[in-house]
Short mmCIF file of C-alpha atoms in Angstrom, two decimals:
data_model
loop_
_atom_site.label_atom_id
_atom_site.label_comp_id
_atom_site.label_asym_id
_atom_site.label_seq_id
_atom_site.Cartn_x
_atom_site.Cartn_y
_atom_site.Cartn_z
CA GLU A 24 1.81 -1.06 10.84
CA ASP A 25 0.61 2.03 8.99
CA LYS A 26 -3.13 2.21 8.56
CA VAL A 27 -6.03 4.52 7.78
CA VAL A 28 -9.51 4.17 9.25
CA GLN A 29 -12.55 6.08 8.07
CA SER A 30 -15.91 6.54 9.71
CA PRO A 31 -18.74 6.21 9.27
CA LEU A 32 -18.63 3.50 6.61
CA SER A 33 -21.82 4.83 5.09
CA LEU A 34 -24.14 7.75 5.55
CA VAL A 35 -27.54 8.68 4.13
CA VAL A 36 -28.69 12.29 4.41
CA HIS A 37 -31.25 14.61 2.88
CA GLU A 38 -30.35 17.41 0.52
CA GLY A 39 -29.35 20.50 2.45
CA ASP A 40 -27.93 18.61 5.42
CA THR A 41 -24.37 19.10 6.63
CA VAL A 42 -22.14 16.05 6.99
CA THR A 43 -18.84 15.39 8.70
CA LEU A 44 -16.63 12.52 7.58
CA ASN A 45 -13.76 11.29 9.71
CA CYS A 46 -10.37 9.86 8.93
CA SER A 47 -7.86 8.65 11.49
CA TYR A 48 -4.39 7.41 10.69
CA GLU A 49 -1.41 5.68 12.18
CA VAL A 50 1.78 6.61 10.38
CA THR A 51 5.12 6.90 12.11
CA ASN A 52 6.50 9.66 9.92
CA PHE A 53 3.51 11.74 8.89
CA ARG A 54 3.89 13.76 5.71
CA SER A 55 0.42 14.56 4.45
CA LEU A 56 -3.17 13.41 4.26
CA LEU A 57 -5.23 13.46 1.09
CA TRP A 58 -8.98 13.37 0.49
CA TYR A 59 -10.51 11.98 -2.71
CA LYS A 60 -14.05 11.71 -4.04
CA GLN A 61 -14.93 8.56 -5.96
CA GLU A 62 -18.11 8.27 -7.95
CA LYS A 63 -18.65 5.38 -10.36
CA LYS A 64 -15.14 5.79 -11.66
CA ALA A 65 -11.66 6.74 -10.49
CA PRO A 66 -10.99 8.87 -7.41
CA THR A 67 -10.70 12.60 -7.99
CA PHE A 68 -8.48 14.71 -5.78
CA LEU A 69 -10.10 17.07 -3.28
CA PHE A 70 -7.56 18.25 -0.70
CA MET A 71 -4.08 17.68 0.60
CA LEU A 72 -3.38 18.60 4.21
CA THR A 73 0.04 18.90 5.78
CA SER A 74 -0.33 21.39 8.59
CA SER A 75 -2.47 20.98 11.64
CA GLY A 76 -5.31 23.41 12.24
CA ILE A 77 -5.31 25.01 8.81
CA GLU A 78 -8.62 24.58 7.03
CA LYS A 79 -8.67 23.88 3.32
CA LYS A 80 -11.85 25.01 1.60
CA SER A 81 -13.38 24.50 -1.81
CA GLY A 82 -16.94 25.68 -2.19
CA ARG A 83 -19.15 23.71 0.17
CA LEU A 84 -16.36 21.30 1.07
CA SER A 85 -13.77 21.94 3.73
CA SER A 86 -11.22 19.86 5.56
CA ILE A 87 -8.95 20.23 8.52
CA LEU A 88 -6.16 18.19 10.02
CA ASP A 89 -5.52 17.56 13.69
CA LYS A 90 -2.03 16.11 14.07
CA LYS A 91 -2.41 15.77 17.82
CA GLU A 92 -5.43 13.52 17.38
CA LEU A 93 -3.98 11.88 14.24
CA SER A 94 -7.15 12.62 12.35
CA SER A 95 -8.84 14.74 9.76
CA ILE A 96 -12.43 15.68 9.03
CA LEU A 97 -14.12 16.51 5.77
CA ASN A 98 -17.18 18.70 6.01
CA ILE A 99 -19.79 19.13 3.33
CA THR A 100 -22.42 21.81 3.89
CA ALA A 101 -25.76 22.18 2.10
CA THR A 102 -25.36 18.73 0.55
CA GLN A 103 -26.64 18.06 -2.96
CA THR A 104 -27.45 14.80 -4.73
CA GLY A 105 -24.28 15.29 -6.75
CA ASP A 106 -22.27 14.90 -3.56
CA SER A 107 -23.29 11.24 -3.44
CA ALA A 108 -20.03 9.31 -3.72
CA ILE A 109 -17.43 7.42 -1.76
CA TYR A 110 -15.02 9.73 0.02
CA LEU A 111 -11.54 8.29 0.46
CA CYS A 112 -8.75 9.37 2.75
CA ALA A 113 -5.11 8.45 2.05
CA VAL A 114 -1.74 8.94 3.71
CA PRO A 115 1.74 8.20 2.38
CA ALA A 116 3.44 5.25 4.07
CA THR A 117 6.10 5.75 6.67
CA ASN A 118 9.12 4.48 4.79
CA THR A 119 9.49 6.41 1.53
CA GLY A 120 6.19 8.20 1.25
CA ASN A 121 5.58 6.84 -2.24
CA GLN A 122 3.27 4.05 -1.15
CA PHE A 123 -0.13 5.43 -0.21
CA TYR A 124 -2.52 3.80 2.23
CA PHE A 125 -6.17 4.39 1.56
CA GLY A 126 -9.02 3.95 4.00
CA THR A 127 -12.06 1.90 2.99
CA GLY A 128 -13.96 5.10 2.36
CA THR A 129 -17.24 6.60 3.53
CA SER A 130 -20.15 6.02 1.20
CA LEU A 131 -22.34 9.13 1.20
CA THR A 132 -25.83 9.07 -0.27
CA VAL A 133 -27.75 12.33 -0.53
CA ILE A 134 -31.46 11.89 -1.14
CA PRO A 135 -33.67 14.65 -2.53
CA ASP B 4 -8.09 14.92 -22.98
CA THR B 5 -4.85 15.41 -21.07
CA GLY B 6 -5.72 13.23 -18.09
CA VAL B 7 -4.55 9.72 -17.22
CA SER B 8 -5.87 7.12 -19.64
CA GLN B 9 -6.11 3.37 -19.23
CA ASN B 10 -6.82 0.59 -21.69
CA PRO B 11 -8.78 -1.52 -21.90
CA ARG B 12 -11.57 -0.23 -19.68
CA HIS B 13 -12.98 -3.71 -19.21
CA LYS B 14 -11.41 -7.14 -19.57
CA ILE B 15 -13.06 -10.51 -19.13
CA THR B 16 -10.78 -13.49 -19.18
CA LYS B 17 -10.75 -17.14 -18.25
CA ARG B 18 -8.78 -18.39 -15.29
CA GLY B 19 -5.24 -19.24 -16.26
CA GLN B 20 -4.97 -16.71 -19.07
CA ASN B 21 -2.52 -13.81 -19.11
CA VAL B 22 -3.73 -10.22 -19.32
CA THR B 23 -1.95 -6.92 -19.89
CA PHE B 24 -3.20 -3.45 -19.06
CA ARG B 25 -1.82 -0.15 -20.24
CA CYS B 26 -1.65 3.21 -18.52
CA ASP B 27 -0.76 6.53 -20.14
CA PRO B 28 -0.04 9.11 -17.44
CA ILE B 29 -0.32 12.87 -17.71
CA SER B 30 2.55 13.75 -20.00
CA GLU B 31 4.65 15.87 -17.64
CA HIS B 32 4.25 13.51 -14.67
CA ASN B 33 7.31 11.50 -13.75
CA ARG B 34 5.65 9.36 -11.06
CA LEU B 35 3.30 6.51 -11.86
CA TYR B 36 1.38 4.22 -9.50
CA TRP B 37 -0.70 1.08 -9.88
CA TYR B 38 -3.47 0.22 -7.43
CA ARG B 39 -6.04 -2.54 -7.14
CA GLN B 40 -9.51 -1.85 -5.80
CA THR B 41 -12.17 -4.38 -4.88
CA LEU B 42 -15.77 -3.65 -3.98
CA GLY B 43 -16.16 -1.89 -0.67
CA GLN B 44 -12.44 -1.26 -0.25
CA GLY B 45 -10.15 1.65 -0.88
CA PRO B 46 -7.41 1.34 -3.49
CA GLU B 47 -4.53 -0.95 -2.47
CA PHE B 48 -1.07 0.08 -3.56
CA LEU B 49 0.67 -2.33 -5.95
CA THR B 50 3.72 -0.58 -7.34
CA TYR B 51 5.38 2.77 -8.01
CA PHE B 52 7.64 4.10 -10.77
CA GLN B 53 9.71 7.22 -10.85
CA ASN B 54 10.52 7.75 -14.51
CA GLU B 55 11.42 4.27 -15.79
CA ALA B 56 12.61 2.90 -12.46
CA GLN B 57 10.30 0.69 -10.44
CA LEU B 58 11.12 1.88 -6.94
CA GLU B 59 8.51 0.17 -4.79
CA LYS B 60 6.46 -2.99 -4.92
CA SER B 61 3.79 -4.05 -2.48
CA ARG B 62 3.85 -7.44 -0.81
CA LEU B 63 0.47 -7.89 -2.53
CA LEU B 64 2.27 -8.07 -5.86
CA SER B 65 2.86 -11.79 -6.32
CA ASP B 66 5.28 -13.20 -8.85
CA ARG B 67 2.39 -13.50 -11.31
CA PHE B 68 2.26 -9.71 -11.51
CA SER B 69 4.81 -7.65 -13.39
CA ALA B 70 4.85 -3.98 -14.29
CA GLU B 71 7.05 -2.01 -16.63
CA ARG B 72 7.54 1.56 -17.67
CA PRO B 73 10.19 1.16 -20.35
CA LYS B 74 10.67 4.74 -21.49
CA GLY B 75 9.39 6.53 -18.46
CA SER B 76 6.11 7.36 -20.16
CA PHE B 77 3.35 4.73 -20.44
CA SER B 78 3.28 1.69 -18.19
CA THR B 79 1.97 -1.85 -18.52
CA LEU B 80 0.76 -4.21 -15.81
CA GLU B 81 0.72 -7.88 -16.70
CA ILE B 82 -0.96 -10.63 -14.73
CA GLN B 83 0.04 -14.16 -15.64
CA ARG B 84 -2.06 -17.26 -14.97
CA THR B 85 -4.99 -15.20 -13.74
CA GLU B 86 -7.04 -16.42 -10.79
CA GLN B 87 -10.60 -15.53 -9.82
CA GLY B 88 -9.20 -13.57 -6.88
CA ASP B 89 -7.53 -11.21 -9.33
CA SER B 90 -10.94 -9.84 -10.34
CA ALA B 91 -10.84 -6.17 -9.38
CA MET B 92 -10.54 -2.64 -10.72
CA TYR B 93 -6.94 -1.83 -11.57
CA LEU B 94 -6.25 1.87 -11.20
CA CYS B 95 -3.30 3.83 -12.47
CA ALA B 96 -2.35 7.23 -11.08
CA SER B 97 0.35 9.74 -11.90
CA SER B 98 1.89 12.69 -10.16
CA SER B 99 4.73 15.13 -10.51
CA SER B 100 7.51 15.53 -8.00
CA THR B 101 7.93 19.22 -7.44
CA ARG B 102 9.89 21.37 -5.06
CA THR B 103 6.82 21.70 -2.89
CA GLY B 104 6.54 17.90 -2.79
CA ARG B 105 2.81 18.02 -3.20
CA ASN B 106 2.60 14.56 -4.76
CA GLU B 107 -1.14 14.68 -5.34
CA GLN B 108 -2.08 11.79 -7.55
CA PHE B 109 -4.39 11.96 -10.55
CA PHE B 110 -6.20 8.73 -11.30
CA GLY B 111 -7.16 7.13 -14.57
CA PRO B 112 -10.61 5.59 -15.17
CA GLY B 113 -9.36 2.12 -14.31
CA THR B 114 -9.47 -1.27 -15.98
CA ARG B 115 -12.10 -3.61 -14.59
CA LEU B 116 -10.88 -7.20 -14.74
CA THR B 117 -13.25 -10.14 -14.42
CA VAL B 118 -11.73 -13.60 -14.23
CA LEU B 119 -14.21 -16.37 -14.93
#
């Protein structure tokens, strides 16, 4: 059965710290992996990864996919209080790719 | 605002009542998704439309749930005979199928349903 597992479930850091969030997946026919940030509202899109080893970067956030290990990491450097959110990882399901499986998310809290 | 919109934002209802939610996707998006999210969980897929055709339904979608997208634009999700277990945030997302097949989904603000 397709599934997505994220770790850690929650994380508390101080401003300025660097964090690494993990996502592992089990999908027979991998197409892509997506990262979202969810504050007190709907998820907002961060990255989509399809190729192994190619880093996607946006400001202090970056992400990379490792197809061999069936996983992805999301790095946030020099964290700010505004980074506090739930970070979700999602992969399209094996069959048609239209059904997306989301992990339970990592809840990040950045304290001043 | 050209993003995905959902109405109502909050709905409180009594057990056994029917409720209907509306989603207006980004205008040029042909794909529309409904998800349900409970506290501490990621969104769970409910159903998917490409234009007006409902192409996929999750096993989670019992016969009390029905979704439509009659003209391939807005969509409605109806829950009949609501139960307390239906209390959740109902999220709608839309995307555009392109040659690159990016399929990144843009989410609406959600409708929070509370069943008393």
